[in-house]
mmCIF file of C-alpha atoms in Angstrom:
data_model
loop_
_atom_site.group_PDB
_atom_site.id
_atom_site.type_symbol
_atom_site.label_atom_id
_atom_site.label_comp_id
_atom_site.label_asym_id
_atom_site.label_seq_id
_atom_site.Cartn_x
_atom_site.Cartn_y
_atom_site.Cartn_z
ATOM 1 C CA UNK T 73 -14.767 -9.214 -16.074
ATOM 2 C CA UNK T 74 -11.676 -8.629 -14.719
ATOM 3 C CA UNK T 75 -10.579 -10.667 -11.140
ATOM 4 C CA UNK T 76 -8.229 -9.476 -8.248
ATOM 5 C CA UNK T 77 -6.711 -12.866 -7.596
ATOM 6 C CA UNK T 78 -4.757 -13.405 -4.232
ATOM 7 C CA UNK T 79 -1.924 -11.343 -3.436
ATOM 8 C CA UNK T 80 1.234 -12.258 -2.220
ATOM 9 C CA UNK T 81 3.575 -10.281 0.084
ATOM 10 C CA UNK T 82 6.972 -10.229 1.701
ATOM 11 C CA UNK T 83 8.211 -8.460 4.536
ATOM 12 C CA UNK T 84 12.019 -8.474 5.433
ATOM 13 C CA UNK T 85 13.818 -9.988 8.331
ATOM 14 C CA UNK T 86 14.496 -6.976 10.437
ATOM 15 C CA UNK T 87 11.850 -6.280 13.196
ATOM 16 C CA UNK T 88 11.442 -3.379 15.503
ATOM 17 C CA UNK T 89 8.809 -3.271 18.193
ATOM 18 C CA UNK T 90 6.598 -0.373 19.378
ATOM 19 C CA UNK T 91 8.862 -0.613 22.549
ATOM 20 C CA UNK T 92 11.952 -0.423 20.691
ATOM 21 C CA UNK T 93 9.926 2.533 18.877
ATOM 22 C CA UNK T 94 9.338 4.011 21.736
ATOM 23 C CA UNK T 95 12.591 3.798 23.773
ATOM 24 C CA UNK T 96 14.621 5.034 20.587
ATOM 25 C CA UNK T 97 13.106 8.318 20.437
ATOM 26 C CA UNK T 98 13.478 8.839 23.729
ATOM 27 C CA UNK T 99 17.446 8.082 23.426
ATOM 28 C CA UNK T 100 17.595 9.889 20.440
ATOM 29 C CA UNK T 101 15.200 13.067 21.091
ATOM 30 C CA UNK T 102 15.284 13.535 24.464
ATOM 31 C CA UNK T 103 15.534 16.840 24.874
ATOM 32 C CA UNK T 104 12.831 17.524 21.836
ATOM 33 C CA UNK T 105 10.461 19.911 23.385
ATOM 34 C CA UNK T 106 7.325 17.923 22.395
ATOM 35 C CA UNK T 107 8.711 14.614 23.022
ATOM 36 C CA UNK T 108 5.330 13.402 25.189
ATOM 37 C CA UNK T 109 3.362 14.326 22.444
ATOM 38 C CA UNK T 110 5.400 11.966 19.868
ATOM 39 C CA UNK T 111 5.572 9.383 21.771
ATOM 40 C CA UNK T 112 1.877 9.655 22.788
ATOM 41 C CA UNK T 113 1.416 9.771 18.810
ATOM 42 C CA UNK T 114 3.399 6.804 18.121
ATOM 43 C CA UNK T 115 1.567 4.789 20.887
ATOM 44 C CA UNK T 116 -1.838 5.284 19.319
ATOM 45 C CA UNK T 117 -1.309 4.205 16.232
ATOM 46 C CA UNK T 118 -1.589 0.673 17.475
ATOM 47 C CA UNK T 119 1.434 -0.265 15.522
ATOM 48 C CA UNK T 120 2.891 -3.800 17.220
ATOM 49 C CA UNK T 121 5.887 -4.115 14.959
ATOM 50 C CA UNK T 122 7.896 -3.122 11.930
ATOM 51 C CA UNK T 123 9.749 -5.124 8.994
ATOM 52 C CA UNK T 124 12.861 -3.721 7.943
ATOM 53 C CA UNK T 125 15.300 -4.210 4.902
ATOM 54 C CA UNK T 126 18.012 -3.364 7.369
ATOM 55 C CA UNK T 127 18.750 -3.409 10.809
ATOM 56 C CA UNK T 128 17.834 -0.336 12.663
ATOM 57 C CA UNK T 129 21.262 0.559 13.321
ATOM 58 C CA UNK T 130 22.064 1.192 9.344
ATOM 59 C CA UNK T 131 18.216 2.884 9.367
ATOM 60 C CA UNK T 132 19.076 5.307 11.705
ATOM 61 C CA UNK T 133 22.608 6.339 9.397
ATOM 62 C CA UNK T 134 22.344 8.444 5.943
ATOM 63 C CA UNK T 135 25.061 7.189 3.481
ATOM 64 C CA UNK T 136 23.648 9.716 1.073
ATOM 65 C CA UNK T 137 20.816 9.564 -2.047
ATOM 66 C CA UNK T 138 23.425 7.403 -4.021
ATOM 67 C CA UNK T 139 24.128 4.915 -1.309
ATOM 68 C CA UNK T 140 20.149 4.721 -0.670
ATOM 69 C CA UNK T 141 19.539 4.631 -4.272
ATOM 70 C CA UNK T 142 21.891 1.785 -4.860
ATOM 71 C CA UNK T 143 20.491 -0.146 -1.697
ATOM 72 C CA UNK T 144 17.107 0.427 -2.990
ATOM 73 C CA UNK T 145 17.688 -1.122 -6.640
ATOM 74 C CA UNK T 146 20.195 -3.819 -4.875
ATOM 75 C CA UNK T 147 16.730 -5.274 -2.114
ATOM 76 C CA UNK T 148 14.128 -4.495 -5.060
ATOM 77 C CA UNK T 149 16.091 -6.950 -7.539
ATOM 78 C CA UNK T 150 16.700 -9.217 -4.693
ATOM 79 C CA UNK T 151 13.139 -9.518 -3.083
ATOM 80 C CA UNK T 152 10.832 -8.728 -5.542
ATOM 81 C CA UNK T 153 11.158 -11.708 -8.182
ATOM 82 C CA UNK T 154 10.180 -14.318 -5.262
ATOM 83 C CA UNK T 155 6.955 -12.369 -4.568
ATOM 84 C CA UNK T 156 6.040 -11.999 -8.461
ATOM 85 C CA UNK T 157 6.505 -15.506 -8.565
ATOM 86 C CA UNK T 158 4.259 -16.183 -5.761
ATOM 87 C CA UNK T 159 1.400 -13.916 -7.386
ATOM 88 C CA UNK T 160 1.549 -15.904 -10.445
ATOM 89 C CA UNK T 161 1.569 -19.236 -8.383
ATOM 90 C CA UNK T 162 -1.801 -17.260 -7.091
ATOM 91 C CA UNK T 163 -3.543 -16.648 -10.233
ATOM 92 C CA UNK T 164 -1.897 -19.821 -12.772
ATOM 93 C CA UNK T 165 -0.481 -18.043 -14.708
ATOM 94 C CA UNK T 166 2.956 -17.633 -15.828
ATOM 95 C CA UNK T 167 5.300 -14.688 -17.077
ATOM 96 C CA UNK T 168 4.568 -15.019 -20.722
ATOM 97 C CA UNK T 169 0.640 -14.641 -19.615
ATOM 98 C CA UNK T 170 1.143 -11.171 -18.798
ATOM 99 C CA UNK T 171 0.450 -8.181 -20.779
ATOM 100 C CA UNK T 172 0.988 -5.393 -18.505
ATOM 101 C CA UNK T 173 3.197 -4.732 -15.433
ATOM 102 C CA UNK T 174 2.084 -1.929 -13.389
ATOM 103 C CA UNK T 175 4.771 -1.393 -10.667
ATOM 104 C CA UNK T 176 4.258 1.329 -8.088
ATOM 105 C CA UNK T 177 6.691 2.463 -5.316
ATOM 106 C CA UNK T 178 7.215 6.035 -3.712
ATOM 107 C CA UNK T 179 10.158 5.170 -2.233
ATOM 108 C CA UNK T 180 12.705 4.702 -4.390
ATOM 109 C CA UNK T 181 13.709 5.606 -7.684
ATOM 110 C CA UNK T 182 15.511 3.702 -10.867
ATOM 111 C CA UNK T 183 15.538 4.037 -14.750
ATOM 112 C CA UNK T 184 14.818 2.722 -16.682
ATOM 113 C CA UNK T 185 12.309 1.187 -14.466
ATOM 114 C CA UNK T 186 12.014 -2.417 -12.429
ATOM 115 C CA UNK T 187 9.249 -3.330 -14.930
ATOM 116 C CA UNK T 188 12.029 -3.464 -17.622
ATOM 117 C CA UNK T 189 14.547 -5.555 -15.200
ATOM 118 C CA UNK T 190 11.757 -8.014 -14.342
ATOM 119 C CA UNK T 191 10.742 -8.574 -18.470
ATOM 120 C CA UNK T 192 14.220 -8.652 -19.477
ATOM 121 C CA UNK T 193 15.247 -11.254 -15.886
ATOM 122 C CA UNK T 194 11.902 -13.430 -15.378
ATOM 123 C CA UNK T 195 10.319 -14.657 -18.586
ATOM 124 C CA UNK T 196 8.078 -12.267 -19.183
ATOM 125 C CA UNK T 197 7.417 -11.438 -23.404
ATOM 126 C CA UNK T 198 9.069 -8.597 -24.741
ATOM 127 C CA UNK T 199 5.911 -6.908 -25.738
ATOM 128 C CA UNK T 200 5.121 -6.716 -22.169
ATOM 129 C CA UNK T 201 3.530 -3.446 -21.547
ATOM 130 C CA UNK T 202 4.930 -1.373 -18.594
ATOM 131 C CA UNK T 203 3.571 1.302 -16.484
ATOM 132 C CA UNK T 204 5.464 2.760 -13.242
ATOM 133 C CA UNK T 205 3.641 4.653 -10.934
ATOM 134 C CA UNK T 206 6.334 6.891 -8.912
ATOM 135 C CA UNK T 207 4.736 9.673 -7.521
ATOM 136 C CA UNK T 208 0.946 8.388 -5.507
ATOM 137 C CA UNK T 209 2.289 7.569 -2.452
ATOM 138 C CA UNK T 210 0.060 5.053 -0.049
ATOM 139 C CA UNK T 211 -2.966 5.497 -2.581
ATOM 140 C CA UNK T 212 -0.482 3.737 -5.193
ATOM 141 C CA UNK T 213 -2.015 0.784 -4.125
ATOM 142 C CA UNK T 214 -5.380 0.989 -5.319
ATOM 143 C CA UNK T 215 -4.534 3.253 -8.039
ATOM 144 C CA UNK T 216 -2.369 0.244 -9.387
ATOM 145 C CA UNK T 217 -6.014 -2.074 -9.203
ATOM 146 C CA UNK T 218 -7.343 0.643 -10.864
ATOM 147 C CA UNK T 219 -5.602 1.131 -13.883
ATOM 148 C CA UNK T 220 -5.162 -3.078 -13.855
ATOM 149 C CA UNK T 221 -8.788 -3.200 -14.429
ATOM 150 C CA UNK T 222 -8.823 -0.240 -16.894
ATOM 151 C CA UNK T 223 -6.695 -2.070 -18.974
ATOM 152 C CA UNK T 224 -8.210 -5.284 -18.584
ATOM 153 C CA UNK T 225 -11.475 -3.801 -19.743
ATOM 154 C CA UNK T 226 -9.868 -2.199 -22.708
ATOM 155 C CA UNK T 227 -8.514 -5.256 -23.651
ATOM 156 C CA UNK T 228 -10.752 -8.136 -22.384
ATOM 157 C CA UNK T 229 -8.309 -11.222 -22.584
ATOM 158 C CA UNK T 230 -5.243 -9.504 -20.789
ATOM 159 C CA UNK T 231 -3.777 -10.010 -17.705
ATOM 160 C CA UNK T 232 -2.054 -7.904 -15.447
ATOM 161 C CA UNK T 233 0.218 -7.672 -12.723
ATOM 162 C CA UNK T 234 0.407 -5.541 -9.653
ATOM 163 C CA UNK T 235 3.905 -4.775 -8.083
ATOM 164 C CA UNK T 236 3.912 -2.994 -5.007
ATOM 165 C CA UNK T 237 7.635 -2.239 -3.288
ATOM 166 C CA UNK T 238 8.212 -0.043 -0.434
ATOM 167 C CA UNK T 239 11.254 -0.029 1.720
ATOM 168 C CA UNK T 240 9.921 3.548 3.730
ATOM 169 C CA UNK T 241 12.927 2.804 5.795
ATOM 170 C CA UNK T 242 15.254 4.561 3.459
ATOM 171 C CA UNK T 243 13.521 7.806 3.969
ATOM 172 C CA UNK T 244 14.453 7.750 7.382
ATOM 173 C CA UNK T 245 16.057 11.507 7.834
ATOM 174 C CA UNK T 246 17.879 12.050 11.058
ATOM 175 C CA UNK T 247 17.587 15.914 11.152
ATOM 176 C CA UNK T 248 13.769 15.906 10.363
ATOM 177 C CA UNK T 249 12.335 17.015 13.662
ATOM 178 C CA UNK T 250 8.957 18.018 13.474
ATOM 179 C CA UNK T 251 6.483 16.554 15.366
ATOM 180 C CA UNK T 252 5.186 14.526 11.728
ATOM 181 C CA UNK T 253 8.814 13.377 10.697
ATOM 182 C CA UNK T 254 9.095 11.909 14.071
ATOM 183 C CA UNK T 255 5.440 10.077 13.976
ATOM 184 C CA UNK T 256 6.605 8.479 10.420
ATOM 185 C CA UNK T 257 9.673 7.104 11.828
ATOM 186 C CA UNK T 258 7.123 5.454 14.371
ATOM 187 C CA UNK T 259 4.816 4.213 11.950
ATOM 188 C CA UNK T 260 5.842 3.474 8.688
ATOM 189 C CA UNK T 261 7.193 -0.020 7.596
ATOM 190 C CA UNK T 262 9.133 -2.106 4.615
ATOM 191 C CA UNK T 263 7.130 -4.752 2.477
ATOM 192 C CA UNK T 264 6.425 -6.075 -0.958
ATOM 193 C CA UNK T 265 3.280 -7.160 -2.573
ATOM 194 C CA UNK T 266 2.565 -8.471 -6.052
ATOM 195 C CA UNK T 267 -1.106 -9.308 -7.329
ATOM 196 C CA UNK T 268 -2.790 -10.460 -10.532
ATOM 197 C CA UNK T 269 -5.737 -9.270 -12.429
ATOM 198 C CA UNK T 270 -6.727 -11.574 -14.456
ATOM 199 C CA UNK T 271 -9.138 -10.519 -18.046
ATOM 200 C CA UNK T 272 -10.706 -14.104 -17.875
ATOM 201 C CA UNK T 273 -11.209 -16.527 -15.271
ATOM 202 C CA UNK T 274 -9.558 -16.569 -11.596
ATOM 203 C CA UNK T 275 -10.661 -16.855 -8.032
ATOM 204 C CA UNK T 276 -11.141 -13.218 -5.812
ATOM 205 C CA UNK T 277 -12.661 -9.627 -6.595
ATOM 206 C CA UNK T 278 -14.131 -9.445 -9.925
ATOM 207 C CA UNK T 279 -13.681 -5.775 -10.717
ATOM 208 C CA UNK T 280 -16.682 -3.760 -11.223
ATOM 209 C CA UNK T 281 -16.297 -0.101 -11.332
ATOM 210 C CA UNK T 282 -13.892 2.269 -10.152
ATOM 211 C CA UNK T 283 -13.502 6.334 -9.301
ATOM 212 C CA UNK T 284 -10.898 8.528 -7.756
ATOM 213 C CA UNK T 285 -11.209 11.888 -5.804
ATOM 214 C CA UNK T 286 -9.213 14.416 -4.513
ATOM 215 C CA UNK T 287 -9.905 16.751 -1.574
ATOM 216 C CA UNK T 288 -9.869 20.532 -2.734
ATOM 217 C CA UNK T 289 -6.814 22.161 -0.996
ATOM 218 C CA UNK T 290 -4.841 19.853 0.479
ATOM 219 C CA UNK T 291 -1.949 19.464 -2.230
ATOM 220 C CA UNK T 292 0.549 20.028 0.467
ATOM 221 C CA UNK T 293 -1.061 17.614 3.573
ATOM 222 C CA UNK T 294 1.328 14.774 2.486
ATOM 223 C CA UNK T 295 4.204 15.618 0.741
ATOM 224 C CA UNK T 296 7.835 14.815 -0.123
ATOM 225 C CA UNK T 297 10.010 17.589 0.327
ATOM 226 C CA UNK T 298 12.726 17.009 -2.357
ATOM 227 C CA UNK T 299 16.179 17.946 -1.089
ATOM 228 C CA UNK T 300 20.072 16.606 -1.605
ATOM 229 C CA UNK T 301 19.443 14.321 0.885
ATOM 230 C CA UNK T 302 16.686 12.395 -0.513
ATOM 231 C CA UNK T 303 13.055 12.643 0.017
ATOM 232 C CA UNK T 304 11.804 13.806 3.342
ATOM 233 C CA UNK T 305 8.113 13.371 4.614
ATOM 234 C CA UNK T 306 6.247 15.882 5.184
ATOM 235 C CA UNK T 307 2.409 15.668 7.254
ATOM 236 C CA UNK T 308 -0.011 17.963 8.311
ATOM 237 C CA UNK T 309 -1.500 17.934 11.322
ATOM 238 C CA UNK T 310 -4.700 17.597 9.800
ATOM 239 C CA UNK T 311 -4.668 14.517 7.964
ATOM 240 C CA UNK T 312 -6.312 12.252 10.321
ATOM 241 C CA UNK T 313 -9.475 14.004 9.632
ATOM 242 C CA UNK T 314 -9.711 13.741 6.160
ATOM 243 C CA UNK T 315 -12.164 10.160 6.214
ATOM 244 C CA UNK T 316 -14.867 13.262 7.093
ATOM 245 C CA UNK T 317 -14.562 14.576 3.588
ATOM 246 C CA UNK T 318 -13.698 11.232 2.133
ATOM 247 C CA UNK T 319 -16.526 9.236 2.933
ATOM 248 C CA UNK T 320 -18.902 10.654 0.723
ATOM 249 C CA UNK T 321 -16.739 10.082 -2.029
ATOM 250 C CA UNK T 322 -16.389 6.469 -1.744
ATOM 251 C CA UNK T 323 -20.396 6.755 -1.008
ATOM 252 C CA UNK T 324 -21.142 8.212 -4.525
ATOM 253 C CA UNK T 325 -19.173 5.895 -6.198
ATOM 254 C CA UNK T 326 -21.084 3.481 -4.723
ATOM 255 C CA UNK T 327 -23.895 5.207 -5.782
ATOM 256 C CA UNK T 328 -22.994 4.863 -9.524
ATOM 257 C CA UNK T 329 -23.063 1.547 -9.159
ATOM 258 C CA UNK T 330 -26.683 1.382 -7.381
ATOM 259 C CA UNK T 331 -24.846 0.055 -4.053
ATOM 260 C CA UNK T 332 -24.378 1.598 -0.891
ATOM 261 C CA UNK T 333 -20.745 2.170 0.523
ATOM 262 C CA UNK T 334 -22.131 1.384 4.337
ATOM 263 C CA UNK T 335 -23.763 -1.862 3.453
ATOM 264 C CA UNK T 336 -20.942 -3.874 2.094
ATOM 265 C CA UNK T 337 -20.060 -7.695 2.520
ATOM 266 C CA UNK T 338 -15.939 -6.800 2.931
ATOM 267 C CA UNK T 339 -13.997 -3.514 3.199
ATOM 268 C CA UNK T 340 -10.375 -3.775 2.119
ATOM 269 C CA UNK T 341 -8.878 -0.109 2.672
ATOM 270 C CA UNK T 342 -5.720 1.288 3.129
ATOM 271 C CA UNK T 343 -4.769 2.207 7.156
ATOM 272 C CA UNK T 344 -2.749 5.234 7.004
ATOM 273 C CA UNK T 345 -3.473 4.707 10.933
ATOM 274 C CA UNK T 346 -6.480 4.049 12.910
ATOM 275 C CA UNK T 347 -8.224 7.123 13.200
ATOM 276 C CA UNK T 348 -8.865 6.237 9.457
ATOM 277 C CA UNK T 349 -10.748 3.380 10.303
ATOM 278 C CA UNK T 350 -12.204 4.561 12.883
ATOM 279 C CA UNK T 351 -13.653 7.542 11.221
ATOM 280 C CA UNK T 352 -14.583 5.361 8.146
ATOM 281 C CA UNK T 353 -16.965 3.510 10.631
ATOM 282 C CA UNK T 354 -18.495 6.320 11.714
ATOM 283 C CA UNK T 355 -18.993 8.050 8.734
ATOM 284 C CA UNK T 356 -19.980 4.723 6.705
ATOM 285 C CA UNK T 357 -21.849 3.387 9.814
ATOM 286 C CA UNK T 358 -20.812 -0.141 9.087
ATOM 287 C CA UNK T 359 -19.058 -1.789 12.271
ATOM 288 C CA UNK T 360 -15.153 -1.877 13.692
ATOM 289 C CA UNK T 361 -15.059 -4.985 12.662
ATOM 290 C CA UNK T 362 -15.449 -4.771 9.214
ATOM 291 C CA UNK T 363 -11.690 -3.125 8.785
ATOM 292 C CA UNK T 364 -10.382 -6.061 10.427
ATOM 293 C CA UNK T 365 -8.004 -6.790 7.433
ATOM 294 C CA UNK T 366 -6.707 -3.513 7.425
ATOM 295 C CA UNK T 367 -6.184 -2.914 11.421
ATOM 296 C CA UNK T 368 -4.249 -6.463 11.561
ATOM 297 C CA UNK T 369 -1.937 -5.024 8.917
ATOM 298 C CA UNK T 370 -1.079 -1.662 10.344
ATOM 299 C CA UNK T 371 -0.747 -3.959 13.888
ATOM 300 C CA UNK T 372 1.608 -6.526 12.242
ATOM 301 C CA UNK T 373 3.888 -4.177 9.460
ATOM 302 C CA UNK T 374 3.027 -0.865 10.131
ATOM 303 C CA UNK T 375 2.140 1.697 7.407
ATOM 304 C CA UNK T 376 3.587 0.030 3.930
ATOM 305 C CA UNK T 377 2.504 2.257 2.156
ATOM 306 C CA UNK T 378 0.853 1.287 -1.174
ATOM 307 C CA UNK T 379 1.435 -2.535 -0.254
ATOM 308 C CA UNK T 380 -1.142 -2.528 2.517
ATOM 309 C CA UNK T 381 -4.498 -2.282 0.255
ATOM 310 C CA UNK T 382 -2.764 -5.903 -1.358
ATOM 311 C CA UNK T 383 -1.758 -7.427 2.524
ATOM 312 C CA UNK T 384 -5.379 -6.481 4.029
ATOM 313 C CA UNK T 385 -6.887 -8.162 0.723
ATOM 314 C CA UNK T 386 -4.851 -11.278 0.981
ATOM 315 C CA UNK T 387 -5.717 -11.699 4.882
ATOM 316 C CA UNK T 388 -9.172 -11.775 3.799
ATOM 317 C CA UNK T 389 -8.220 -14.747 1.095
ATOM 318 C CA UNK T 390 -6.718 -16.832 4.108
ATOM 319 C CA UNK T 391 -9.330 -16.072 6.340
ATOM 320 C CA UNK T 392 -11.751 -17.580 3.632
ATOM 321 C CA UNK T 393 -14.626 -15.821 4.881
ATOM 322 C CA UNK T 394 -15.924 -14.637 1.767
ATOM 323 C CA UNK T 395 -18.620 -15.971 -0.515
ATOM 324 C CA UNK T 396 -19.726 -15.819 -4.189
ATOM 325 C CA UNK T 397 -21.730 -12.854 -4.866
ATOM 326 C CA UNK T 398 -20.235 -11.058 -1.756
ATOM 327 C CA UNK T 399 -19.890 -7.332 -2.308
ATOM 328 C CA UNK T 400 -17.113 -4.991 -1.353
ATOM 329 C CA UNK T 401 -15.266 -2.039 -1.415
ATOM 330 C CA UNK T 402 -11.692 -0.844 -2.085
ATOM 331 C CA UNK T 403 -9.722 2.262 -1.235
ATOM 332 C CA UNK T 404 -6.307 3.714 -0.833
ATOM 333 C CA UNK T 405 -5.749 7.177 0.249
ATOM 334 C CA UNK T 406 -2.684 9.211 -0.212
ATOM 335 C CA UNK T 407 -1.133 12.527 -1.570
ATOM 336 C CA UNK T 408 -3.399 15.099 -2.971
ATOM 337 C CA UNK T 409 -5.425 14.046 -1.103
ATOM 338 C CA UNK T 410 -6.100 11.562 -2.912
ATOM 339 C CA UNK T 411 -9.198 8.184 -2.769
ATOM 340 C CA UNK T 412 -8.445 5.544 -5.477
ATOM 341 C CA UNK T 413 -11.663 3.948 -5.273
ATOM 342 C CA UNK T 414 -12.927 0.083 -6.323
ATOM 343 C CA UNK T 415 -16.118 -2.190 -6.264
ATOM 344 C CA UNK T 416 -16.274 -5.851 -7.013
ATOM 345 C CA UNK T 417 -17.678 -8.697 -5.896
ATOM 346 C CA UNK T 418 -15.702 -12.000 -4.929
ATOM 347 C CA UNK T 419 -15.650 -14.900 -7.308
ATOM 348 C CA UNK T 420 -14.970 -18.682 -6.910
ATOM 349 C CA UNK T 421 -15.231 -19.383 -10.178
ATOM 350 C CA UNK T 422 -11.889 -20.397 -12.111
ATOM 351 C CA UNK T 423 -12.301 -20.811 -15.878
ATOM 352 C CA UNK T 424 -9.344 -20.847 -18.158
#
């Protein structure tokens, strides 16, 4: 079967603190009529500290959607090939190993894709299958495990590799003031993360099964509004209780599988921001503790978007806490609303 092998990931040099958070908003939104509430919003989301591709100063300024675009492709071909290499360091594998490339990222846009620039710039064969996910959002992340293990059960000796890029800070916009723009520019963070599934062999998740779902009516609870200024963020109020509806989805596919979704050995989820997690323990009944992973991520980076299901699963390869035959569970949640849902069980068991 198919393994997860360890991740790596890259966030950039710029850092801004909660405090820093904090104080900018109230420089620059001082007089915004539900100011306390913001900042009340930003302070729970137990968010320590932000990566950014640039410093906050060039953040807070819009250039325009060619400037962005061209600083997007400009950090993606700079930062990226460093983490792929690291992935394949991961799994032992090198470029010409790889039969698919699934790259996801919703925030930024190039064509032809970064799948072709990293076959035609890093070694990788020319048959090298591609497949760019654009339009998931956070739940790119375990969509992109998803469809690495669908392939890699279609075609048993392939491997595959996972890119995850998301620089959220270039869809910072200034005249976005609603109370959900404002929480995003609290929360959300830059990063990279690249990961391996392997079709024979490796060390980490051995894929098992996998489901999505998407909540009935809630198309426009996360959204991009598309306008000549790029893409801006749109969240309803009521997306911090969608684990409610959730949970039973990751439950049945659990079910399917004859395992239970509250008695798992790791959870590896994505933290949109805690009152996921903590609702997911509730509704799961399995303990705080067990989205440890996760909460360290959204603590350390922030929100990265579809890179944080691949950073919470590589804190759980250096914490080395895992056994053979351990079970666990999967999940990133984003527009639709969508669950990309997986099951496997961790491996230690290399064979070439």
């Amino acid at each position: 079967m198919a393994v997860l092998c360890k991740p790596a990931i890259e966030v950039p040099e710029y850092v801004i603190t909660k405090d820093e958070t904090l104080e900018l908003a109230r420089r620059l939104h001082g007089d915004h009529p539900q100011l306390g509430l913001v900042l009340r919003l930003i302070e729970n989301t137990g968010v320590q500290k932000r990566h950014l591709i640039q410093p906050i100063e060039k953040v807070l300024q819009h250039p325009g959607v060619d400037a962005r675009s061209a600083t997007y492709e400009a950090h993606t071909k700079a930062r990226v090939p460093t983490v792929v290499r690291r992935a394949l360091d991961h799994a032992e594998l090198e470029p010409q190993q790889i039969d698919v490339i699934i790259y996801v990222s919703c925030t930024g846009f190039m064509m032809p894709p970064p799948t072709a620039w990293l076959i035609d710039t890093m070694g990788f064969r020319p048959e090298t299958r591609q497949l760019p996910i654009a339009q998931l959002g956070c739940a790119a992340g375990g969509a992109a495990i998803n469809r690495a293990h669908d392939f890699c059960t279609a075609y048993p000796e392939a491997n595959a590799l996972i890119v995850a890029c998301e620089f959220c800070s270039l869809c910072y916009q200034p005249t976005d003031l609603g109370v959900g723009s404002l929480l995003s520019n609290g929360l959300f963070g830059d990063g990279i993360a690249a990961a391996v599934v392997r079709g024979n062999g490796g060390t980490g998740v051995r894929l098992e099964r996998n489901g999505s779902y998407i909540i009935p009516g809630t198309e426009k609870w996360i959204s991009y509004a598309v306008r000549s200024t790029g893409f801006h963020f749109q969240l309803d109020k009521r997306v911090p209780g969608t684990m409610e509806p959730l949970a039973p989805a990751l439950q049945a596919v659990a079910e399917q599988h004859a395992w239970n979704a509250g008695k798992m050995d790791f959870y590896i989820i994505h933290a949109g921001g805690p009152r996921i997690l903590d609702d997911l323990s509730l509704f799961l009944d399995v303990p705080q503790e067990a989205f440890r992973f996760s909460r360290a991520t959204l603590t350390e980076y922030g929100n990265i978007a579809s890179a944080v299901v691949l950073d919470a699963l590589a804190r759980m390869f250096d914490e080395a806490s895992a056994l053979d035959g351990h079970r666990g569970l999967m999940a990133g949640f984003g527009p639709g609303i969508t669950a990309e849902i997986a099951l496997g069980t961790w491996t230690s068991e290399f064979e070439s």
